[in-house]
Amino acid sequence: MGNRLIAAIQKSGRLSEKSLEMIKSCGIDFYADSRALKASASGFPLDFLFVRDDDIPGYVSDGVADIGIVGRNELDESGIELEIVRDLGFASCRLSIAAPPAFEYKGLESLEGKRIATSYPRILQSILNEKGVKATPVVVSGSVEITVDAGIADAIADLVSTGTTLKMNGLEEKECIYRSSAVLVSRKDLEEEKKIALRSLLERLDAVMLARHKKYILFNLPKDRLEKAAEVIGGMKSPTVTPLMDEGWISVQSAVDEGRFWSVFKELKALGAEGILVMNIEKMTE
Ligand code: ATP
Ligand code: ZN
């Protein structure tokens, strides 16, 4: 057992299924009962611990586990330093400032002196510090969206993937201040044999990730939204931009990871993109 890699995986939540899928797609076989707290792979030196995502960074740094799959947000919030070995690209979400529509938001400065509810005080504080903004954090562990209505906060900083939950609670997404997706983390001091197992896992993972489909998208966009759109598309190189007859508009094209496609699509539409055209890519070099 001593040389088997132990992976901490979220027991039940937004990361669970995709984490296991990712490992299965590497050709690693295992049986995980949904109630079990442990499992073992057959034919590959990998064991699993199923835990709450909040505990993953700690377990990995304490050596209870060797590697883990966790949201970058959870890792940054923990303040624990681990090796990020791969960005897995799924479970992507953003930490956004949201407030009632009547809240006049002109940027982080508008939060000066305000009460901001969040489950990510460390990440929020570091971003406010960067801008020299002083606000009062209101730390809650869930249902952040109700705090404004409940009268204990003026605005919130919460994880968003589509934005529907915010809208349902009468809040408007004002600004994205941080982006996250699932990352594969590892202890810094892995024993030699475990390092070999991890290397072999990564070889398989890289092959899978490279083979993943990408889509090519083309759309028209108000010129002044280009910077935001480039942020949304992310990854790869900078997008190709062509002028249009109408001076206020441009045409943008870029490859996008299929796994992130629908969230990118939604965000681009929210930015005012029109005539979004999606194409399959037949062949591609990095
Ligand atoms: P646990 O019971 O394991 O503590 P949890 O409720 O804290 O679970 P989930 O809601 O399953 O966590 O979310 C896990 C991760 O999924 C988040 O930390 C984040 O990285 C990612 N995520 C993706 N989209 C969203 C979203 N819309 N809201 C919250 N988290 C999201
Ligand atoms: Zn959690």
GROMACS .gro file of N, CA and C in nm, residues 114-208:
model
  285
  114LYS      N    1  -1.872   4.954   0.262
  114LYS     CA    2  -1.993   4.870   0.255
  114LYS      C    3  -1.971   4.735   0.323
  115ARG      N    4  -2.083   4.669   0.355
  115ARG     CA    5  -2.076   4.533   0.410
  115ARG      C    6  -2.094   4.434   0.295
  116ILE      N    7  -1.996   4.344   0.282
  116ILE     CA    8  -2.001   4.248   0.170
  116ILE      C    9  -2.004   4.106   0.225
  117ALA      N   10  -2.112   4.035   0.193
  117ALA     CA   11  -2.123   3.897   0.239
  117ALA      C   12  -2.053   3.803   0.142
  118THR      N   13  -1.980   3.706   0.195
  118THR     CA   14  -1.909   3.611   0.110
  118THR      C   15  -1.870   3.485   0.187
  119SER      N   16  -1.846   3.377   0.114
  119SER     CA   17  -1.789   3.257   0.175
  119SER      C   18  -1.640   3.251   0.144
  120TYR      N   19  -1.592   3.353   0.073
  120TYR     CA   20  -1.450   3.355   0.034
  120TYR      C   21  -1.382   3.483   0.081
  121PRO      N   22  -1.378   3.503   0.214
  121PRO     CA   23  -1.323   3.628   0.268
  121PRO      C   24  -1.176   3.650   0.231
  122ARG      N   25  -1.098   3.543   0.225
  122ARG     CA   26  -0.955   3.562   0.198
  122ARG      C   27  -0.931   3.612   0.056
  123ILE      N   28  -1.001   3.548  -0.040
  123ILE     CA   29  -0.985   3.589  -0.180
  123ILE      C   30  -1.037   3.732  -0.197
  124LEU      N   31  -1.156   3.758  -0.140
  124LEU     CA   32  -1.215   3.892  -0.152
  124LEU      C   33  -1.121   3.998  -0.093
  125GLN      N   34  -1.070   3.970   0.027
  125GLN     CA   35  -0.984   4.067   0.094
  125GLN      C   36  -0.859   4.098   0.012
  126SER      N   37  -0.801   3.994  -0.048
  126SER     CA   38  -0.677   4.020  -0.123
  126SER      C   39  -0.706   4.105  -0.246
  127ILE      N   40  -0.825   4.088  -0.305
  127ILE     CA   41  -0.859   4.169  -0.422
  127ILE      C   42  -0.890   4.313  -0.380
  128LEU      N   43  -0.961   4.328  -0.267
  128LEU     CA   44  -0.990   4.464  -0.218
  128LEU      C   45  -0.861   4.535  -0.178
  129ASN      N   46  -0.770   4.461  -0.115
  129ASN     CA   47  -0.642   4.520  -0.074
  129ASN      C   48  -0.565   4.574  -0.193
  130GLU      N   49  -0.565   4.496  -0.302
  130GLU     CA   50  -0.495   4.537  -0.423
  130GLU      C   51  -0.543   4.674  -0.470
  131LYS      N   52  -0.674   4.699  -0.452
  131LYS     CA   53  -0.733   4.824  -0.498
  131LYS      C   54  -0.737   4.929  -0.387
  132GLY      N   55  -0.691   4.892  -0.269
  132GLY     CA   56  -0.694   4.985  -0.157
  132GLY      C   57  -0.835   5.018  -0.110
  133VAL      N   58  -0.928   4.924  -0.128
  133VAL     CA   59  -1.067   4.948  -0.087
  133VAL      C   60  -1.090   4.886   0.051
  134LYS      N   61  -1.150   4.966   0.141
  134LYS     CA   62  -1.181   4.913   0.275
  134LYS      C   63  -1.329   4.885   0.286
  135ALA      N   64  -1.364   4.757   0.306
  135ALA     CA   65  -1.503   4.718   0.321
  135ALA      C   66  -1.512   4.623   0.439
  136THR      N   67  -1.634   4.601   0.487
  136THR     CA   68  -1.652   4.508   0.599
  136THR      C   69  -1.699   4.374   0.549
  137PRO      N   70  -1.619   4.269   0.563
  137PRO     CA   71  -1.665   4.139   0.518
  137PRO      C   72  -1.766   4.079   0.614
  138VAL      N   73  -1.870   4.017   0.560
  138VAL     CA   74  -1.968   3.944   0.641
  138VAL      C   75  -1.953   3.799   0.596
  139VAL      N   76  -1.894   3.716   0.682
  139VAL     CA   77  -1.863   3.580   0.640
  139VAL      C   78  -1.978   3.485   0.668
  140VAL      N   79  -2.030   3.423   0.561
  140VAL     CA   80  -2.135   3.322   0.575
  140VAL      C   81  -2.091   3.199   0.497
  141SER      N   82  -2.140   3.081   0.539
  141SER     CA   83  -2.090   2.962   0.472
  141SER      C   84  -2.181   2.913   0.360
  142GLY      N   85  -2.299   2.971   0.348
  142GLY     CA   86  -2.387   2.934   0.238
  142GLY      C   87  -2.500   3.033   0.223
  143SER      N   88  -2.584   3.016   0.121
  143SER     CA   89  -2.697   3.105   0.093
  143SER      C   90  -2.658   3.253   0.102
  144VAL      N   91  -2.546   3.283   0.042
  144VAL     CA   92  -2.494   3.420   0.044
  144VAL      C   93  -2.595   3.518  -0.018
  145GLU      N   94  -2.672   3.467  -0.116
  145GLU     CA   95  -2.764   3.553  -0.193
  145GLU      C   96  -2.872   3.618  -0.107
  146ILE      N   97  -2.903   3.558   0.008
  146ILE     CA   98  -3.015   3.614   0.086
  146ILE      C   99  -2.970   3.723   0.184
  147THR      N  100  -2.840   3.742   0.197
  147THR     CA  101  -2.791   3.832   0.303
  147THR      C  102  -2.831   3.978   0.282
  148VAL      N  103  -2.842   4.020   0.154
  148VAL     CA  104  -2.877   4.159   0.127
  148VAL      C  105  -3.021   4.183   0.168
  149ASP      N  106  -3.108   4.093   0.121
  149ASP     CA  107  -3.249   4.101   0.156
  149ASP      C  108  -3.267   4.093   0.308
  150ALA      N  109  -3.185   4.014   0.371
  150ALA     CA  110  -3.195   3.994   0.516
  150ALA      C  111  -3.140   4.114   0.594
  151GLY      N  112  -3.081   4.208   0.521
  151GLY     CA  113  -3.036   4.332   0.584
  151GLY      C  114  -2.901   4.323   0.654
  152ILE      N  115  -2.825   4.216   0.629
  152ILE     CA  116  -2.695   4.208   0.696
  152ILE      C  117  -2.578   4.241   0.603
  153ALA      N  118  -2.607   4.268   0.475
  153ALA     CA  119  -2.501   4.306   0.381
  153ALA      C  120  -2.555   4.402   0.277
  154ASP      N  121  -2.465   4.481   0.217
  154ASP     CA  122  -2.505   4.573   0.110
  154ASP      C  123  -2.483   4.511  -0.027
  155ALA      N  124  -2.386   4.421  -0.032
  155ALA     CA  125  -2.352   4.354  -0.159
  155ALA      C  126  -2.294   4.218  -0.124
  156ILE      N  127  -2.275   4.133  -0.224
  156ILE     CA  128  -2.215   4.004  -0.196
  156ILE      C  129  -2.101   3.975  -0.294
  157ALA      N  130  -2.014   3.884  -0.257
  157ALA     CA  131  -1.913   3.833  -0.350
  157ALA      C  132  -1.933   3.683  -0.348
  158ASP      N  133  -1.990   3.629  -0.458
  158ASP     CA  134  -2.026   3.488  -0.455
  158ASP      C  135  -1.988   3.418  -0.585
  159LEU      N  136  -1.981   3.284  -0.578
  159LEU     CA  137  -1.950   3.206  -0.697
  159LEU      C  138  -2.071   3.202  -0.788
  160VAL      N  139  -2.045   3.221  -0.916
  160VAL     CA  140  -2.150   3.225  -1.016
  160VAL      C  141  -2.107   3.136  -1.132
  161SER      N  142  -2.199   3.056  -1.184
  161SER     CA  143  -2.164   2.993  -1.311
  161SER      C  144  -2.257   3.040  -1.422
  162THR      N  145  -2.387   3.045  -1.396
  162THR     CA  146  -2.476   3.097  -1.499
  162THR      C  147  -2.536   3.233  -1.461
  163GLY      N  148  -2.552   3.257  -1.334
  163GLY     CA  149  -2.609   3.384  -1.291
  163GLY      C  150  -2.757   3.376  -1.258
  164THR      N  151  -2.820   3.259  -1.283
  164THR     CA  152  -2.964   3.247  -1.257
  164THR      C  153  -2.997   3.260  -1.109
  165THR      N  154  -2.916   3.200  -1.024
  165THR     CA  155  -2.944   3.207  -0.880
  165THR      C  156  -2.945   3.352  -0.834
  166LEU      N  157  -2.851   3.431  -0.884
  166LEU     CA  158  -2.845   3.572  -0.847
  166LEU      C  159  -2.975   3.641  -0.887
  167LYS      N  160  -3.012   3.622  -1.012
  167LYS     CA  161  -3.133   3.688  -1.064
  167LYS      C  162  -3.255   3.649  -0.982
  168MET      N  163  -3.263   3.519  -0.951
  168MET     CA  164  -3.378   3.471  -0.875
  168MET      C  165  -3.388   3.539  -0.739
  169ASN      N  166  -3.276   3.586  -0.690
  169ASN     CA  167  -3.274   3.652  -0.560
  169ASN      C  168  -3.268   3.804  -0.570
  170GLY      N  169  -3.304   3.854  -0.688
  170GLY     CA  170  -3.312   3.998  -0.708
  170GLY      C  171  -3.178   4.069  -0.707
  171LEU      N  172  -3.072   3.996  -0.741
  171LEU     CA  173  -2.940   4.058  -0.742
  171LEU      C  174  -2.888   4.067  -0.886
  172GLU      N  175  -2.801   4.165  -0.905
  172GLU     CA  176  -2.745   4.187  -1.037
  172GLU      C  177  -2.595   4.162  -1.028
  173GLU      N  178  -2.543   4.086  -1.122
  173GLU     CA  179  -2.399   4.062  -1.123
  173GLU      C  180  -2.331   4.190  -1.170
  174LYS      N  181  -2.244   4.246  -1.085
  174LYS     CA  182  -2.184   4.375  -1.118
  174LYS      C  183  -2.045   4.358  -1.180
  175GLU      N  184  -1.966   4.270  -1.123
  175GLU     CA  185  -1.830   4.253  -1.178
  175GLU      C  186  -1.772   4.119  -1.135
  176CYS      N  187  -1.705   4.056  -1.229
  176CYS     CA  188  -1.633   3.932  -1.197
  176CYS      C  189  -1.495   3.972  -1.144
  177ILE      N  190  -1.459   3.921  -1.026
  177ILE     CA  191  -1.331   3.962  -0.969
  177ILE      C  192  -1.229   3.848  -0.963
  178TYR      N  193  -1.273   3.727  -0.998
  178TYR     CA  194  -1.183   3.611  -0.983
  178TYR      C  195  -1.243   3.494  -1.059
  179ARG      N  196  -1.157   3.413  -1.123
  179ARG     CA  197  -1.207   3.296  -1.195
  179ARG      C  198  -1.150   3.167  -1.140
  180SER      N  199  -1.229   3.062  -1.144
  180SER     CA  200  -1.184   2.935  -1.089
  180SER      C  201  -1.225   2.819  -1.178
  181SER      N  202  -1.151   2.711  -1.169
  181SER     CA  203  -1.194   2.583  -1.224
  181SER      C  204  -1.125   2.475  -1.142
  182ALA      N  205  -1.159   2.352  -1.169
  182ALA     CA  206  -1.101   2.243  -1.089
  182ALA      C  207  -0.952   2.226  -1.123
  183VAL      N  208  -0.873   2.207  -1.019
  183VAL     CA  209  -0.729   2.184  -1.042
  183VAL      C  210  -0.686   2.054  -0.974
  184LEU      N  211  -0.585   1.993  -1.033
  184LEU     CA  212  -0.525   1.874  -0.971
  184LEU      C  213  -0.407   1.924  -0.888
  185VAL      N  214  -0.410   1.897  -0.759
  185VAL     CA  215  -0.303   1.944  -0.670
  185VAL      C  216  -0.225   1.825  -0.615
  186SER      N  217  -0.102   1.856  -0.574
  186SER     CA  218  -0.019   1.749  -0.519
  186SER      C  219   0.062   1.802  -0.401
  187ARG      N  220   0.098   1.711  -0.313
  187ARG     CA  221   0.190   1.744  -0.204
  187ARG      C  222   0.323   1.779  -0.265
  188LYS      N  223   0.399   1.866  -0.199
  188LYS     CA  224   0.527   1.907  -0.259
  188LYS      C  225   0.636   1.804  -0.237
  189ASP      N  226   0.621   1.720  -0.132
  189ASP     CA  227   0.730   1.630  -0.094
  189ASP      C  228   0.696   1.483  -0.119
  190LEU      N  229   0.643   1.454  -0.237
  190LEU     CA  230   0.606   1.315  -0.269
  190LEU      C  231   0.728   1.223  -0.272
  191GLU      N  232   0.711   1.102  -0.219
  191GLU     CA  233   0.817   1.003  -0.223
  191GLU      C  234   0.840   0.961  -0.369
  192GLU      N  235   0.960   0.913  -0.396
  192GLU     CA  236   0.999   0.881  -0.533
  192GLU      C  237   0.899   0.788  -0.604
  193GLU      N  238   0.857   0.684  -0.535
  193GLU     CA  239   0.766   0.587  -0.600
  193GLU      C  240   0.631   0.651  -0.633
  194LYS      N  241   0.584   0.740  -0.545
  194LYS     CA  242   0.457   0.807  -0.571
  194LYS      C  243   0.473   0.908  -0.685
  195LYS      N  244   0.592   0.967  -0.691
  195LYS     CA  245   0.618   1.060  -0.802
  195LYS      C  246   0.607   0.987  -0.935
  196ILE      N  247   0.658   0.865  -0.938
  196ILE     CA  248   0.653   0.786  -1.061
  196ILE      C  249   0.508   0.756  -1.098
  197ALA      N  250   0.427   0.721  -0.998
  197ALA     CA  251   0.285   0.693  -1.024
  197ALA      C  252   0.214   0.820  -1.074
  198LEU      N  253   0.247   0.934  -1.013
  198LEU     CA  254   0.183   1.059  -1.054
  198LEU      C  255   0.222   1.094  -1.198
  199ARG      N  256   0.351   1.074  -1.229
  199ARG     CA  257   0.397   1.104  -1.364
  199ARG      C  258   0.320   1.021  -1.466
  200SER      N  259   0.299   0.896  -1.432
  200SER     CA  260   0.229   0.809  -1.526
  200SER      C  261   0.081   0.850  -1.538
  201LEU      N  262   0.022   0.894  -1.427
  201LEU     CA  263  -0.116   0.945  -1.431
  201LEU      C  264  -0.123   1.070  -1.519
  202LEU      N  265  -0.023   1.158  -1.503
  202LEU     CA  266  -0.023   1.283  -1.579
  202LEU      C  267  -0.005   1.259  -1.729
  203GLU      N  268   0.077   1.160  -1.762
  203GLU     CA  269   0.096   1.126  -1.903
  203GLU      C  270  -0.037   1.091  -1.967
  204ARG      N  271  -0.113   1.010  -1.895
  204ARG     CA  272  -0.244   0.970  -1.947
  204ARG      C  273  -0.339   1.088  -1.954
  205LEU      N  274  -0.336   1.168  -1.849
  205LEU     CA  275  -0.425   1.283  -1.841
  205LEU      C  276  -0.397   1.383  -1.954
  206ASP      N  277  -0.270   1.408  -1.980
  206ASP     CA  278  -0.234   1.503  -2.085
  206ASP      C  279  -0.283   1.456  -2.221
  207ALA      N  280  -0.271   1.326  -2.243
  207ALA     CA  281  -0.317   1.272  -2.371
  207ALA      C  282  -0.468   1.291  -2.384
  208VAL      N  283  -0.539   1.268  -2.275
  208VAL     CA  284  -0.684   1.284  -2.277
  208VAL      C  285  -0.722   1.430  -2.300
   0.00000   0.00000   0.00000
